[in-house]
Amino acid sequence: MKGLPPVLITAIVLVAGFVLCALQFPNIASTRVVGNLLTDNAFLGIVATGMTFVIISGGIDLSVGSVIGFTTVFVALAIERWGMPPLVAFVAILALSAAFGAAMGAIIHVFDLPPFIVTLAGMFLARGASFLLSTESVPITAPVYSTVSDFAFRMPGGGRLTAIAIIMLTIVIGGVLLLRLTRFGANVYALGGGRATASLMGVAVGKMTVKIYMLSSLLAGIAGIVFSFYTSAGYSLSAVGVELDSIAAVVIGGTLLTGGQGSVIGTFLGVLIQGMIQTYINFDGTLSSWWTKIATGVLLFAFIALQQGLVALARRPVAKRAGAVS
Amino acid sequence: MENSLGPAPSLLEVRGISKSFGAVRALQEVDFTLRAGEIHALLGENGAGKSTLIKVITGVFPRDAGVVRLGDEEVATRSAKAALQAGIATVYQEVNLLPNLSVAQNLFLDRQPMRFGIVREGEMRRRAKALLTEFGLDIDVAAPLGSYSVAIQHVTAIARAVDLSARVLILDEPTASLDRHEVEILFGIMRQLARRGIGIVFVSHFLDQVYEISDRITVLRNGRLVGERETASLPRLELIRMMLGRELAETTGARAAANDHPPREICASFENYGKTGYVAPFNLELRHGEVVGLAGLLGSGRTETARLVFGAERADGGQAKVDGASLRLQSPRDGVRHGFGYCPEERKTDGVVAELTVRENIVLALQAKRGLHRPLSRREQDELARRYVKMLDIRPPDAERPVGLLSGGNQQKVLLARWLATAPRLLVLDEPTRGIDVGAHAEIIRLIRELCDDGLALLVISSELDEIVTYSDRVVVLRDRAHVEELSGEAIDVTNILAAIAADGAAMQEARA
Ligand SMILES: Nc1ncnc2c1ncn2[C@@H]1O[C@H](COP(=O)(O)OP(=O)(O)OP(=O)(O)O)[C@@H](O)[C@H]1O
Ligand SMILES: [Mg+2]
């Protein structure tokens, strides 16, 4: 598993971009801006971590944006209207979203359907369900919300490392460890290398598929909770298109869209790059925020072209036969 | 390994297995018995049902009828995982490993050494290294498997299965991409396992190997059981008759009157041709109507030479000429344009397109050569397909069947047909008889001679020295990525080739032992 070269390129792009931004707006190079960047993109970092697992395993999960939307509405209603204690509401929604992901994974495996179709259906289902719950924005006034929103570590230079940023960083680190160090992680790569082959080698492909989509949906649920902390509201139209942002982050992070190769660190860097572009546009002030999308699009093209190049290189038989005979 | 206290207890019993794929009855009422501690060869022509039987035993294919008993228990294996857990480890014919994972991960997938829920990477690599050392392989186990040659991938797959085999080890054509030396190592390990009481099923088309290693032989033909015999008491001709259901035309003996001809015209020549770090510069002349054999150990630069000649790899020095005119040979397209054909050894990755039909696969290269604006009419395609299906005896003789559903050997024939269809002037064949049964094997050797008599220039790579000796007019021997010797005429025999392969006499003796 040599995920390194693409990740290195992502890191170089990030550093180079950051230096360029800082040359133009010296204020960008401050812990304050970096802290905000982490906070603003916390939910994206969390879903993109889950998406990384799905894509490495050779799948895709289009439902995550809708799951985030559903989660915010559910949490808001549960706390504000149904009188659930926030913690209970969190546990309930996480259980629900995990079950939702598990169901999608099971359908994908049992009926041998393309993940694209199944999760597309999941996307409509979750978005529709959140409209059923409420069509308008529901503000959340529970005290936990203000406590959590206000909580932050002060960093030198005046920046704030907020609770939701910490949650995101924890999940990213957890994701890195899960993918790199465990049997589960190795099996994720195995599935991406070839489902039939992995199955012949004794990997329980069905169980793995269920677990991977469950993980993705669970993380989308957590991202939804984080999003509700971020906006202090639940709204059925929130996080529309986030599935695409997270796929973009994964690909920019050097993960192969066809599966089998990639890393969570790369995805994290991909999220930071998107956040950096956003920050630059905010600093500039004259550019429309849609430039973020355009810049992301250009970057995506560049990275996909780069990956194709690397893949083509890797396909060439390398002269490594010498070890075969003495 | 015959037990003097009477026959060893049967370990794996298969009774009355039937399996159909749609209208194709791949297996009909097949019985098979594997005893503890025996090496049991499972033989039959291409498409006889060997691989299917194996996959039914390990639960990859659900069976239509029959029972499988392991020891005293009936096993209702439903998945490869269940079979592994029951102690049946298998190397399937289409070597199944994951190119994107490291060698070590491939060896220990789903059974990595763990501590506190974490894979012990260092320990895993150490064990992987130790395991491969037994197979004479010293490679970086942290590198992705896909960066190694097919042969090394194959050894890795075998090592994995050997390490996993608790009671039964099944090897479906394991020696197809191994060289002599590696085969010796594998046989050593198989004998050792058998002595420990493990039952081994061995599928191969190399009858020499079957006689060398197996205790018992089961023969299948057209999905039916022909019989089970002790290897020691089954004469080779009788075995071939069991497999083919008929006598085999005589195939051996050197090429008739090869040197009576006047010197033939040069078709293509290569001067000081080579690529740094790939193959040392070599001189090679290929003449119309002549077969040049490339001999050498695995990794000696045979395939590399072939790729350079075809243009699949760019040379960084020297000159290539066709019919006296020097030519640019920078890509396979250039090669095809000049009438070169190349049949690679990696059937699965460089070869057939599994989803396309036999006909579509056969016309692929010809169509590419003609260009897209001159499509072959359906009638021409049908005609070509019919001709080659008949000529190479591709079975089942159905040109509209997806190639992926053919048995391994028949896929190989389709690949050969593809290049023959382009009517090349120079054809490079990399291990053309790998995985092909005795009947078709003779056919292909006969075909090679015929093609040659039609004026084709052939460059053939083979690890079967007997075979090379049979059809070559000249033999180029390679060692350590350099051409070290060229033999022609009377000088072509197995002993001389071996002497050239082995730098010194000692290595030669070892190879022959
Ligand atoms: N998945 C499949 N679908 C349909 N037909 C199949 C499938 N697999 C095998 N067959 C057919 O079953 C028959 C037996 O094939 P099998 O692969 O078992 O042959 P084999 O004895 O292993 O031959 P070989 O020596 O060429 O590997 C062949 O006619 C083949 O075309
Ligand atoms: Mg087979």
CSV table of C-alpha atoms in Angstrom, one decimal, chain B residues 43 173 175-178 183 202-212 236 431 433-436 438 441 464 467:
chain,number,residue,atom,x,y,z
B,43,LEU,CA,-6.3,-34.5,-15.0
B,173,GLU,CA,-2.3,-25.6,-12.4
B,175,THR,CA,3.2,-24.7,-12.1
B,176,ALA,CA,1.9,-22.9,-15.2
B,177,SER,CA,4.1,-19.9,-14.7
B,178,LEU,CA,6.9,-21.3,-12.7
B,183,VAL,CA,8.8,-26.2,-9.5
B,202,PHE,CA,-2.7,-31.2,-8.1
B,203,VAL,CA,-4.0,-30.1,-11.5
B,204,SER,CA,-1.5,-29.9,-14.3
B,205,HIS,CA,-1.1,-30.4,-18.0
B,206,PHE,CA,2.6,-31.3,-17.6
B,207,LEU,CA,2.5,-35.1,-17.5
B,208,ASP,CA,6.2,-35.3,-16.5
B,209,GLN,CA,5.4,-33.4,-13.4
B,210,VAL,CA,2.3,-35.6,-12.8
B,211,TYR,CA,4.4,-38.7,-12.9
B,212,GLU,CA,7.1,-37.1,-10.8
B,236,ARG,CA,1.6,-42.8,-20.0
B,431,GLU,CA,4.7,-19.5,-23.4
B,433,THR,CA,1.5,-24.0,-24.5
B,434,ARG,CA,0.9,-22.9,-20.9
B,435,GLY,CA,-2.2,-24.4,-19.4
B,436,ILE,CA,-3.0,-26.2,-22.6
B,438,VAL,CA,-1.8,-32.7,-24.2
B,441,HIS,CA,-0.5,-28.9,-27.0
B,464,GLU,CA,9.7,-26.5,-21.8
B,467,GLU,CA,9.4,-28.4,-26.6
